[in-house]
PDB file of C-alpha atoms in Angstrom:
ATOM      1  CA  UNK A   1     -11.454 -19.302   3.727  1.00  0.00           C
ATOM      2  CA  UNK A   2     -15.440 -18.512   3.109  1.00  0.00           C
ATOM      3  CA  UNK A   3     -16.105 -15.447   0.815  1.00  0.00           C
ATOM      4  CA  UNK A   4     -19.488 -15.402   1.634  1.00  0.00           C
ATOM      5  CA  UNK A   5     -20.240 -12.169   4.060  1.00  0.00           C
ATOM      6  CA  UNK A   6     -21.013 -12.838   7.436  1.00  0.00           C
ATOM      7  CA  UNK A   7     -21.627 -10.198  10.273  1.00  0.00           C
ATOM      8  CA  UNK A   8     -18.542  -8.324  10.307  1.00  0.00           C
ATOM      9  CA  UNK A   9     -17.338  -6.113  13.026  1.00  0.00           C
ATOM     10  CA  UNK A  10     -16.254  -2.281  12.257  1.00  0.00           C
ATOM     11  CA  UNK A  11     -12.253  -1.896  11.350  1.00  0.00           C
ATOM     12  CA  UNK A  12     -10.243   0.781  12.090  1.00  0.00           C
ATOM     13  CA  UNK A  13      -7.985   0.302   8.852  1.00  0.00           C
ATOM     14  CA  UNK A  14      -9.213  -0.986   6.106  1.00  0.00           C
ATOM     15  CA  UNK A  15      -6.737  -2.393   2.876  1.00  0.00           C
ATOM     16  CA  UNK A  16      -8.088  -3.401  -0.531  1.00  0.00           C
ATOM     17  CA  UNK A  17      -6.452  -5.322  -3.030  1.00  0.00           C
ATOM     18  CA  UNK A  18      -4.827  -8.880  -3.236  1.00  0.00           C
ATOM     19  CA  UNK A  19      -2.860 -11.244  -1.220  1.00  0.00           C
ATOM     20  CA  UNK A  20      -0.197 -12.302  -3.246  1.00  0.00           C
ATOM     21  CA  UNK A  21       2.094 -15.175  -3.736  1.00  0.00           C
ATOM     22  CA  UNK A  22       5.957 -14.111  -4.362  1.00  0.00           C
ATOM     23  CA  UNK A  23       7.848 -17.152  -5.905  1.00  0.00           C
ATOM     24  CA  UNK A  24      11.276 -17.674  -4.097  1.00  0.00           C
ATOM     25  CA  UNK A  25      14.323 -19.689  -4.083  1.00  0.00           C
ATOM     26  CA  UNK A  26      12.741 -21.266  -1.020  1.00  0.00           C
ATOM     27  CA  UNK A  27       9.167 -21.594  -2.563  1.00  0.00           C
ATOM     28  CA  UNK A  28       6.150 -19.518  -2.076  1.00  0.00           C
ATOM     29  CA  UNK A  29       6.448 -16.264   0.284  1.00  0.00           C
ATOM     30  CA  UNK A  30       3.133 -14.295   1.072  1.00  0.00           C
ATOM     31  CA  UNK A  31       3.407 -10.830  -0.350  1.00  0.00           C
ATOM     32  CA  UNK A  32       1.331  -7.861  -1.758  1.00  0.00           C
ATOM     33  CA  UNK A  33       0.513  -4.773  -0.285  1.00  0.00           C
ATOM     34  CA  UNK A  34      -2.496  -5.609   1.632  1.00  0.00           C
ATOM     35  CA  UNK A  35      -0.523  -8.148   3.814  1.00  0.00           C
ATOM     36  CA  UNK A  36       2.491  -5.628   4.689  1.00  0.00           C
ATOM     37  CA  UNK A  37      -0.123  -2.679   5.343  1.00  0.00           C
ATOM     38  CA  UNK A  38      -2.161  -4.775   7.354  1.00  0.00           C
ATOM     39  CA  UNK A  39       0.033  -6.043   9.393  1.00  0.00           C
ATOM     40  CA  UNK A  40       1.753  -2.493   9.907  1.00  0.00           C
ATOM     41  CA  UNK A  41      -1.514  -1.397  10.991  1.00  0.00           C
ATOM     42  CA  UNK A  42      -2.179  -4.355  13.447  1.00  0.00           C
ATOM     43  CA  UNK A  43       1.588  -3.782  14.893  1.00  0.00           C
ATOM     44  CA  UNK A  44       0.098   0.208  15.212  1.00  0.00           C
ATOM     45  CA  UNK A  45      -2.663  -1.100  17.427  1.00  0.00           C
ATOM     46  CA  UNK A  46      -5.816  -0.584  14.696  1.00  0.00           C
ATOM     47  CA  UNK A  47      -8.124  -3.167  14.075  1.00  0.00           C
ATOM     48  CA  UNK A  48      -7.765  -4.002  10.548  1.00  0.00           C
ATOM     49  CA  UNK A  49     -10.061  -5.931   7.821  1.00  0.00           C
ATOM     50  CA  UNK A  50      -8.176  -6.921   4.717  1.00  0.00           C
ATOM     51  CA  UNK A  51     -10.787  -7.045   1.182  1.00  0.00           C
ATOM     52  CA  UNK A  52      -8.966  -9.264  -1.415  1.00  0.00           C
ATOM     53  CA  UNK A  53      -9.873 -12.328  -3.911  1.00  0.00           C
ATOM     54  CA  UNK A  54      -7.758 -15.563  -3.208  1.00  0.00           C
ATOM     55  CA  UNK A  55      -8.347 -19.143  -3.781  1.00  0.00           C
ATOM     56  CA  UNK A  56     -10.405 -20.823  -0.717  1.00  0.00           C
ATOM     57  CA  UNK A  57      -7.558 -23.588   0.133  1.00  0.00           C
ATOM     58  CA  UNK A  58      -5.196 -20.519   0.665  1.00  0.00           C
ATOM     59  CA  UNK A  59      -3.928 -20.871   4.592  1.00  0.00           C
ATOM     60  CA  UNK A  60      -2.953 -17.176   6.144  1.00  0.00           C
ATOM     61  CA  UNK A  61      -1.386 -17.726   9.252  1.00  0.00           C
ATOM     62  CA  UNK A  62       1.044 -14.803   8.919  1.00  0.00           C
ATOM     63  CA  UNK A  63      -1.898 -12.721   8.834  1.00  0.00           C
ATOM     64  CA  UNK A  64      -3.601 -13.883  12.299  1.00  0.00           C
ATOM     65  CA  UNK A  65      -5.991 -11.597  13.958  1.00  0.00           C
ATOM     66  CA  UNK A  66      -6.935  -9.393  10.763  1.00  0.00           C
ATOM     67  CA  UNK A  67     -10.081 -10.091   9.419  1.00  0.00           C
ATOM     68  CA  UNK A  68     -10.091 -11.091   5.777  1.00  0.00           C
ATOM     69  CA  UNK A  69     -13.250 -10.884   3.100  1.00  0.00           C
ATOM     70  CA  UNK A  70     -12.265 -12.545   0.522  1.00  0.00           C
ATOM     71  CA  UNK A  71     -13.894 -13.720  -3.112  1.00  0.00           C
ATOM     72  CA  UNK A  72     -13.019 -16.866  -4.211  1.00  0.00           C
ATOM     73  CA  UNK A  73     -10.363 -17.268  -7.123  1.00  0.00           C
ATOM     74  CA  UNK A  74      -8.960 -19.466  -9.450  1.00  0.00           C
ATOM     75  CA  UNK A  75      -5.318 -18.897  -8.893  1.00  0.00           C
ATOM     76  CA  UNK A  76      -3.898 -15.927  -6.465  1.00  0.00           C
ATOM     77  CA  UNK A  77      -1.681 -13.247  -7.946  1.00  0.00           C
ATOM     78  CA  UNK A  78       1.462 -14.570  -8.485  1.00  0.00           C
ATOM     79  CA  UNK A  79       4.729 -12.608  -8.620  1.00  0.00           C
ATOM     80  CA  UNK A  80       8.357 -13.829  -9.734  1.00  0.00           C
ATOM     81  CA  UNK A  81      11.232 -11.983  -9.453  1.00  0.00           C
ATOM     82  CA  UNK A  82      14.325 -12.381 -10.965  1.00  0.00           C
ATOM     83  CA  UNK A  83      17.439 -10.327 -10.574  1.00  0.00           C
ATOM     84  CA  UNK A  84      20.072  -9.575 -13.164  1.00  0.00           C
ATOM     85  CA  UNK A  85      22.898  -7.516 -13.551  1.00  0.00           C
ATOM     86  CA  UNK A  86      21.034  -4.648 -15.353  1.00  0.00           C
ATOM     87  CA  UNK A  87      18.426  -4.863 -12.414  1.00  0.00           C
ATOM     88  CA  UNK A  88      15.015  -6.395 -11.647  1.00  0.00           C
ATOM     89  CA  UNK A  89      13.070  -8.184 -14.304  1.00  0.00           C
ATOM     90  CA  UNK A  90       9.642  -9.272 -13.039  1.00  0.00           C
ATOM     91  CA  UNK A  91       6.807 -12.097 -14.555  1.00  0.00           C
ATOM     92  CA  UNK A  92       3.447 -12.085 -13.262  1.00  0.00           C
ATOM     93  CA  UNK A  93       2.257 -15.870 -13.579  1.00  0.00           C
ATOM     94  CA  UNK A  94      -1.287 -15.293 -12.225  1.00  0.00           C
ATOM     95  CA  UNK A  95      -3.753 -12.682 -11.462  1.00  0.00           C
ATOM     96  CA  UNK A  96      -7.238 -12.862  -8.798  1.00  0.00           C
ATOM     97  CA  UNK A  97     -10.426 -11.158 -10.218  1.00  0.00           C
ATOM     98  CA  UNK A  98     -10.836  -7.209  -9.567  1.00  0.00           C
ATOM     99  CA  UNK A  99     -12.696  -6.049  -6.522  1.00  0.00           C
ATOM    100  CA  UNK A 100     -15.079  -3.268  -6.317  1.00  0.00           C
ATOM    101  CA  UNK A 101     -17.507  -1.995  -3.884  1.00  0.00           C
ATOM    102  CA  UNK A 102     -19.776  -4.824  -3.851  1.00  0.00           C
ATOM    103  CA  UNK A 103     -17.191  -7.062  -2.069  1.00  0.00           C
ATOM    104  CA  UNK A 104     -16.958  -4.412   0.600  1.00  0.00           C
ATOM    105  CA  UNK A 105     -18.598  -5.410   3.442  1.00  0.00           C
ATOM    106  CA  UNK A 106     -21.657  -2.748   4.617  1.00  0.00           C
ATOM    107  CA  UNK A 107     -19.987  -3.074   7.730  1.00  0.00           C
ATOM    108  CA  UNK A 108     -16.767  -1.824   6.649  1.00  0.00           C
ATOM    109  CA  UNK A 109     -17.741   1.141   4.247  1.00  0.00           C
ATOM    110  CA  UNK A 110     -17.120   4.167   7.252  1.00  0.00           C
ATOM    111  CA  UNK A 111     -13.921   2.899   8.340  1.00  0.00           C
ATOM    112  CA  UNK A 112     -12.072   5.942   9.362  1.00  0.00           C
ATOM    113  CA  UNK A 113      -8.841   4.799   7.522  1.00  0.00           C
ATOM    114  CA  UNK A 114      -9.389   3.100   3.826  1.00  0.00           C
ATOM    115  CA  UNK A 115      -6.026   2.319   2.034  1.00  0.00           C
ATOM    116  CA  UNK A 116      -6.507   0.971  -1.399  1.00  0.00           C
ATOM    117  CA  UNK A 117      -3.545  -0.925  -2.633  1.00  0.00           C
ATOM    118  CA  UNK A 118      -3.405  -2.533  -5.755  1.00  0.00           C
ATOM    119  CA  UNK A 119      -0.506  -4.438  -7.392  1.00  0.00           C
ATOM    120  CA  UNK A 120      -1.911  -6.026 -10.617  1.00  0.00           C
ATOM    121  CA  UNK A 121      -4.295  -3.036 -11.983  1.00  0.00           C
ATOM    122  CA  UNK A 122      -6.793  -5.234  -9.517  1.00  0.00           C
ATOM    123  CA  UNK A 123      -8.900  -1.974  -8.444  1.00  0.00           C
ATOM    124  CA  UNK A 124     -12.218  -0.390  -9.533  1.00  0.00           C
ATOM    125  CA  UNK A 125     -10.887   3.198 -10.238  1.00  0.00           C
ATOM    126  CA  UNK A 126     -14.125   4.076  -8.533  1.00  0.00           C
ATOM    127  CA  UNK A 127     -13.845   2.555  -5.121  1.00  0.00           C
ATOM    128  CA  UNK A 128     -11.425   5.952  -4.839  1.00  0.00           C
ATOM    129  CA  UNK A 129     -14.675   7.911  -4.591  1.00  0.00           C
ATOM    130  CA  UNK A 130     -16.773   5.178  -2.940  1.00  0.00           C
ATOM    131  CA  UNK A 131     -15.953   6.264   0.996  1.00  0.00           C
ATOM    132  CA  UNK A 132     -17.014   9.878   1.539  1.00  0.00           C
ATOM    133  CA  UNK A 133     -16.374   9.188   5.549  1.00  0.00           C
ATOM    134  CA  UNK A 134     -13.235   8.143   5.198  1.00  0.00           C
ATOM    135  CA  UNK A 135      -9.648   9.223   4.457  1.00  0.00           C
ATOM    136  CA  UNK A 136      -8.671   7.227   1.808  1.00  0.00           C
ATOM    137  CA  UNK A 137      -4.684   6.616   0.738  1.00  0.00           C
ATOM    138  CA  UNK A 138      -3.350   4.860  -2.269  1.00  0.00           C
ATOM    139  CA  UNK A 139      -0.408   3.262  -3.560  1.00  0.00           C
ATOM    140  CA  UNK A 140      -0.511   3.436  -6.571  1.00  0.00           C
ATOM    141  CA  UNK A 141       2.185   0.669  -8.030  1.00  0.00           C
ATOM    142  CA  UNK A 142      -0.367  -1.536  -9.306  1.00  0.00           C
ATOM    143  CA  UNK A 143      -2.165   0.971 -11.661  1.00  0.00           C
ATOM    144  CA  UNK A 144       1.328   2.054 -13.008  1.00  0.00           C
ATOM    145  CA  UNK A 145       2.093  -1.511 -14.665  1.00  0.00           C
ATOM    146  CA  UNK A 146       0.657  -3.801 -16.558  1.00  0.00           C
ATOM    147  CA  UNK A 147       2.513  -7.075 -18.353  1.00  0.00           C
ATOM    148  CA  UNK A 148       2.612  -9.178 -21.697  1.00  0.00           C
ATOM    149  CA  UNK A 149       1.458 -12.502 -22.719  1.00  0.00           C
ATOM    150  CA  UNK A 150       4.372 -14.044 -21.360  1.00  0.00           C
ATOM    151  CA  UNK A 151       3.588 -12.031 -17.948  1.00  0.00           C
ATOM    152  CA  UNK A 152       7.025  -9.668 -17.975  1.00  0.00           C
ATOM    153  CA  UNK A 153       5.976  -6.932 -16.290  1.00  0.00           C
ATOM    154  CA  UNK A 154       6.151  -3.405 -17.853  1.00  0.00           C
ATOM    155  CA  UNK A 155       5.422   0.399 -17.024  1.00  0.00           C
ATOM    156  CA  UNK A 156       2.361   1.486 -18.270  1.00  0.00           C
ATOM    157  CA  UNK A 157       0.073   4.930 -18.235  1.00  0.00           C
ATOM    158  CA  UNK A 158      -2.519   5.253 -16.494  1.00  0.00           C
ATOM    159  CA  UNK A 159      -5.066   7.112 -17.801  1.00  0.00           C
ATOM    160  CA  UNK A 160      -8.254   6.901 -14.360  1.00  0.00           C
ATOM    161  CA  UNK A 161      -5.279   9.167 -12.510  1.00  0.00           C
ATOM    162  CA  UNK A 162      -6.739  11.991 -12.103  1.00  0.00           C
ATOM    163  CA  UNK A 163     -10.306  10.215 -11.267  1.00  0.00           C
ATOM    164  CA  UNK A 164      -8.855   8.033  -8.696  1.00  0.00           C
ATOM    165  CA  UNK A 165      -6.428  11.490  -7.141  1.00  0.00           C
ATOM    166  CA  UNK A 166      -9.032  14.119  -7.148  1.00  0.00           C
ATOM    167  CA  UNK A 167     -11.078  12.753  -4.346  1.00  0.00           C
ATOM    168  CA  UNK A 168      -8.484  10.767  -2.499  1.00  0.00           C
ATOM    169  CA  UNK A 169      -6.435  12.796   0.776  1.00  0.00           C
ATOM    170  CA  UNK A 170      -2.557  11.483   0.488  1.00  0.00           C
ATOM    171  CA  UNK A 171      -1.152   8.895  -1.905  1.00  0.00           C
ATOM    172  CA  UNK A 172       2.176   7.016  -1.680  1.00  0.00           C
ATOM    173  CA  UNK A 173       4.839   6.184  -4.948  1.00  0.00           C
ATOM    174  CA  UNK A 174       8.374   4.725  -4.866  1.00  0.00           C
ATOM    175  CA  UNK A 175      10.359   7.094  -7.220  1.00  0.00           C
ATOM    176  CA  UNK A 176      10.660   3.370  -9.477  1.00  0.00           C
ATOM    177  CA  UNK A 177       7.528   3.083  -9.870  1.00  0.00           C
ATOM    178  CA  UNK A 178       7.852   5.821 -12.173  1.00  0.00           C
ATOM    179  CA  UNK A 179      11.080   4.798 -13.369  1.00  0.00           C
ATOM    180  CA  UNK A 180      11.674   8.225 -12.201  1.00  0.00           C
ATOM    181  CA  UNK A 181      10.521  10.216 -14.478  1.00  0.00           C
ATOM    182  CA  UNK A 182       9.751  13.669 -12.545  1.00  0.00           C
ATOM    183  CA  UNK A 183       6.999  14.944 -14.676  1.00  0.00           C
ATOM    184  CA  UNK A 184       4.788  12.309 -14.031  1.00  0.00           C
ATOM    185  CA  UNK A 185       4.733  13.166 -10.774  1.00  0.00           C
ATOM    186  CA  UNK A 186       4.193  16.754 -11.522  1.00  0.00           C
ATOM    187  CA  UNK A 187       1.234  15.298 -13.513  1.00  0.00           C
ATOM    188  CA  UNK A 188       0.090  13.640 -10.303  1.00  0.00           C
ATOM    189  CA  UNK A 189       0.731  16.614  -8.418  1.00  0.00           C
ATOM    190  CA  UNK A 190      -1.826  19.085 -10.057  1.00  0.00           C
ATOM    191  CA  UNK A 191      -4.676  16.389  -8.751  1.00  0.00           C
ATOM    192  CA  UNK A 192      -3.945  15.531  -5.214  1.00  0.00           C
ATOM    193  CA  UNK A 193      -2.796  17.694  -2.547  1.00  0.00           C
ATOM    194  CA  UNK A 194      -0.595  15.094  -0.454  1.00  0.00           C
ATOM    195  CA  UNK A 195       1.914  12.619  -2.170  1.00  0.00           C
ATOM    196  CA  UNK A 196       4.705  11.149  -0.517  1.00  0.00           C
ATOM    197  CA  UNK A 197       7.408   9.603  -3.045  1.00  0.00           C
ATOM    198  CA  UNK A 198       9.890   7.230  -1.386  1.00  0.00           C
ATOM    199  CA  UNK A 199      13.432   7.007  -2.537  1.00  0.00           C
ATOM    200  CA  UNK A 200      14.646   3.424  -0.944  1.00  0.00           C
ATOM    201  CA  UNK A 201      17.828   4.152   1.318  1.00  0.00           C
ATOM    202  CA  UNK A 202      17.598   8.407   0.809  1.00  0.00           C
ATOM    203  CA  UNK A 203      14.863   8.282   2.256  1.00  0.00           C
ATOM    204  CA  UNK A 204      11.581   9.883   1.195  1.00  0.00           C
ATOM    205  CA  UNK A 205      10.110  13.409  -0.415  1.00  0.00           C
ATOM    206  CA  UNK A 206       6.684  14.987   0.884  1.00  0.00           C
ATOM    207  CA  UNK A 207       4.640  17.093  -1.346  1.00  0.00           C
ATOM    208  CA  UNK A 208       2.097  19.024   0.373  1.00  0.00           C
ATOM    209  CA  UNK A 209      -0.453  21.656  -1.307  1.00  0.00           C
ATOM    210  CA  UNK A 210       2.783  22.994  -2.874  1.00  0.00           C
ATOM    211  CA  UNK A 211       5.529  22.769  -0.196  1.00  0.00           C
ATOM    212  CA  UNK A 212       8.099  20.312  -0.434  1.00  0.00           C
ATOM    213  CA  UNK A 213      10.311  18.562   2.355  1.00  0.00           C
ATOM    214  CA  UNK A 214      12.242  16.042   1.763  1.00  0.00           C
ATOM    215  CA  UNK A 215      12.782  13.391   4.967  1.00  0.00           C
ATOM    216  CA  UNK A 216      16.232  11.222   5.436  1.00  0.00           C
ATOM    217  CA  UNK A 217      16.178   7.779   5.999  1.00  0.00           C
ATOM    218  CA  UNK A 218      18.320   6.029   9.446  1.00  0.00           C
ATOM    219  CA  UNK A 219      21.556   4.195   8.102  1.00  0.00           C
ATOM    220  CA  UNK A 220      20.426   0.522   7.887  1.00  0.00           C
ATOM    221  CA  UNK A 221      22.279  -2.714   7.033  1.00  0.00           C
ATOM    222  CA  UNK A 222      19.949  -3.756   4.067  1.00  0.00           C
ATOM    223  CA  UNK A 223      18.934  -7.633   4.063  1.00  0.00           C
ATOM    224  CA  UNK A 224      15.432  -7.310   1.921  1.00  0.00           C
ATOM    225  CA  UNK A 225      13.912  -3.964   0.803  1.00  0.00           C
ATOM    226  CA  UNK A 226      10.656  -5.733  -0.126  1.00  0.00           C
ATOM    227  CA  UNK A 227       7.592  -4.579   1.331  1.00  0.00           C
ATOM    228  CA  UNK A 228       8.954  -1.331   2.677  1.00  0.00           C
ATOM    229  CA  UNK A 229       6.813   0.789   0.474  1.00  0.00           C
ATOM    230  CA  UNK A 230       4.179  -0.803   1.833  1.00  0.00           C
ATOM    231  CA  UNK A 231       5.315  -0.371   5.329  1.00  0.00           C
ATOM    232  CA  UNK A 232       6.012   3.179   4.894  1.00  0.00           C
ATOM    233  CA  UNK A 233       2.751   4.301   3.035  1.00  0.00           C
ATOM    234  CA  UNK A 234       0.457   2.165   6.321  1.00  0.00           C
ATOM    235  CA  UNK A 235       2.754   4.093   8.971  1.00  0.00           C
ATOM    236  CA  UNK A 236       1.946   6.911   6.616  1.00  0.00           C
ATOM    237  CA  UNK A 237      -1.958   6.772   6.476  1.00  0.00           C
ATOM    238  CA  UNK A 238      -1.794   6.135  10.224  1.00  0.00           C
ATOM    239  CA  UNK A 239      -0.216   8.627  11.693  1.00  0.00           C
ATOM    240  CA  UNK A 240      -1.744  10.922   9.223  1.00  0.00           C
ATOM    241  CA  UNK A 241      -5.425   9.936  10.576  1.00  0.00           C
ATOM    242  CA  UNK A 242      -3.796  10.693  14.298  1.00  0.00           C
ATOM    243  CA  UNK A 243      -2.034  13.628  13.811  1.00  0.00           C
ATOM    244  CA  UNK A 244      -3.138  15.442  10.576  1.00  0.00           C
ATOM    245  CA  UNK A 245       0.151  16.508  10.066  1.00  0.00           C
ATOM    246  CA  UNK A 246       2.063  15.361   6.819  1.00  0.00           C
ATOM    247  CA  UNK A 247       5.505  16.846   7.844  1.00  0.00           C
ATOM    248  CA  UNK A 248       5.230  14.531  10.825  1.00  0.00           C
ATOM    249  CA  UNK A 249       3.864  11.385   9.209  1.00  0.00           C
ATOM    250  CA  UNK A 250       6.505  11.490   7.053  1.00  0.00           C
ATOM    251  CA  UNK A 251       9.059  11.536   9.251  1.00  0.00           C
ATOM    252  CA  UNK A 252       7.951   8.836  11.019  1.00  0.00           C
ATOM    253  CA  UNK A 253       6.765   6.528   7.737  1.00  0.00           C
ATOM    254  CA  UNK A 254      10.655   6.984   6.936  1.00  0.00           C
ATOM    255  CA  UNK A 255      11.906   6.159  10.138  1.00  0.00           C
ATOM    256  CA  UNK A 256      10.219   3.177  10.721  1.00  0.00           C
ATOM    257  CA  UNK A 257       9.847   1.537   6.956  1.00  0.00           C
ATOM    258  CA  UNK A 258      13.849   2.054   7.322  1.00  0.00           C
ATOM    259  CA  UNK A 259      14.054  -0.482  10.221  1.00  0.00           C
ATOM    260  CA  UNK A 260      12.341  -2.939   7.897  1.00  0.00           C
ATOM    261  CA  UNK A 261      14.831  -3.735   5.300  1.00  0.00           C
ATOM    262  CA  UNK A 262      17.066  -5.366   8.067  1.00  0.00           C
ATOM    263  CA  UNK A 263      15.013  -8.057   8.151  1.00  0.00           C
ATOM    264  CA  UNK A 264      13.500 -10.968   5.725  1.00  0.00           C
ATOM    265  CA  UNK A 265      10.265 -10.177   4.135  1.00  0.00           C
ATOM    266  CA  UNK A 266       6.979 -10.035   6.686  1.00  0.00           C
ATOM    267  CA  UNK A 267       9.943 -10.135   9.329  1.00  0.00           C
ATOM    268  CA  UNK A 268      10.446  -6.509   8.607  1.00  0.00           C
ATOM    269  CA  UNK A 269       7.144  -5.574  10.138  1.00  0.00           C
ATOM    270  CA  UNK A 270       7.682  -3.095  12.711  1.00  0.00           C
ATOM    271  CA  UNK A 271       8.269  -3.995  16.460  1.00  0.00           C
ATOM    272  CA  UNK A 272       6.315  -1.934  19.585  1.00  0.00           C
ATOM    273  CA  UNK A 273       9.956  -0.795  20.418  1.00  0.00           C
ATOM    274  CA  UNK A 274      10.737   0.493  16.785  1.00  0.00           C
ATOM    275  CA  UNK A 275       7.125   2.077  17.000  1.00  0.00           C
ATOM    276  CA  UNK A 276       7.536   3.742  20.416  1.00  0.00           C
ATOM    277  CA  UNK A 277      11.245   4.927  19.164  1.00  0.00           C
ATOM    278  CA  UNK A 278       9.714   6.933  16.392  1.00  0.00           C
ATOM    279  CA  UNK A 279       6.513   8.274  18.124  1.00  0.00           C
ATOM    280  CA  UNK A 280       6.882  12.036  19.091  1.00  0.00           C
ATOM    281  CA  UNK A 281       3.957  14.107  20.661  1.00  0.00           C
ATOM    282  CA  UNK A 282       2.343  16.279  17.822  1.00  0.00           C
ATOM    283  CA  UNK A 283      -0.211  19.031  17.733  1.00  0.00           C
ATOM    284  CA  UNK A 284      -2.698  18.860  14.436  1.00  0.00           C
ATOM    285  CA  UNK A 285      -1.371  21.380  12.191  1.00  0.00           C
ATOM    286  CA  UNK A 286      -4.609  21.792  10.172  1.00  0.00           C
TER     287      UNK A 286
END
């Protein structure tokens, strides 16, 4: 992979933030928001360019037919998981250097969708406020932890939120990545007038300058939840940017992320028929 620039054609969806490494039972897995949301997008039919620091000898295959700019790194973010019975407990072995505007292409800066995604506090704050043309979504699990010296991976505050909400249109949380602790996102609320908080099987809650609607989820036998967020937040942002309706982009964020968990990991990226089953005809309500 070359992370030297070259001429770079426009995208239609453009995800910042790194290409991760999950460790597994059965050895490396790609992972990270950027590969779930980018492949969403692809399966949507949007041209999509994926902005991210990984090490040159990395080989993408899974992610065939997105365009990646990538800076060259050391290691690539590196996640481990390891399940108890009092839940979750997560290391972070490695991390790829931050990315801010200067590794955005020129090319890229007016894409009509930008989705930044960070999962290891990887971000400039400021690239929220770098794309005046576009409508920019978050996820925002990567600025809500951070981890020790021994990697285990923590909550932590996040004191750029209101910097990084303020100028952004619609931003995407799981209700753990606040450990669900409802007056953070009040907090969040008073700076951004769209934020959509998912609640794994129930489902998913819209907040919209004020109004709140809360969206059920389709009854799924659950094989792996992972990458769902990220599935719901790019279905999100997409139909969002088609429709400008958030009542309808939630609905169907919800209905299709939910078809994900019955598959394995990038498996779980949605199908044409899942798409077309959600799709409904809808007027702009704004």
């Amino acid at each position: 992979m070359k992370s030297e620039f070259v001429r770079l054609e426009p995208v239609d969806y453009l995800v910042i933030g790194h290409i991760a490494q999950d460790i597994t039972s059965d050895g490396l897995r790609l992972g990270g928001t950027a590969s779930y949301a980018a492949l969403t997008a692809k399966a949507l039919g949007l041209k999509v360019g994926i902005v991210t620091a990984c090490t040159p000898d990395l080989e993408l295959p899974e992610l065939d037919g997105i365009t990646i700019s990538a800076i060259d790194a050391e290691y690539n973010t590196t996640f481990e998981n390891i399940n108890t019975s009092d839940g979750r407990i997560q290391y972070i072995h490695h991390v790829a250097p931050m990315l801010d505007i200067t590794h955005v292409p020129e090319t890229w800066r007016r894409a009509p969708i930008v989705h930044l995604g960070p999962i290891a506090q990887e971000i400039d704050p400021k690239l929220a406020r770098s794309f005046p043309d576009s409508q920019v979504g978050l996820t925002l699990q990567g600025w809500l932890r951070t981890w020790d010296k021994n990697g285990l991976v923590r909550p932590a505050e996040w004191p750029e939120a209101s910097y990084v909400l303020e100028k952004s249109t619609a931003a995407v949380i799981s209700i753990e990545d606040v450990q669900g602790d409802e007056y953070r996102i009040e907090e969040m609320l008073a700076s951004i007038r769209i934020l959509a908080v998912t609640e794994a099987s129930a489902g998913a809650r819209l907040y919209w300058n004020g109004d709140l609607r809360r969206f059920r989820a389709p009854k799924m036998v659950e094989v792996d939840p992972t990458g769902s967020g990220d599935i719901f937040a790019a279905a999100f942002f997409y139909r969002l940017w088609t429709t400008r309706d958030p009542w309808e982009s939630a609905r169907f964020a919800t209905t299709l992320a939910a078809y994900s968990v019955a598959r394995p990991g990038l498996q779980g990226i949605p199908t044409a028929e899942e798409i077309q089953n959600c799709m409904v005809e809808v007027l702009p309500r704004y």
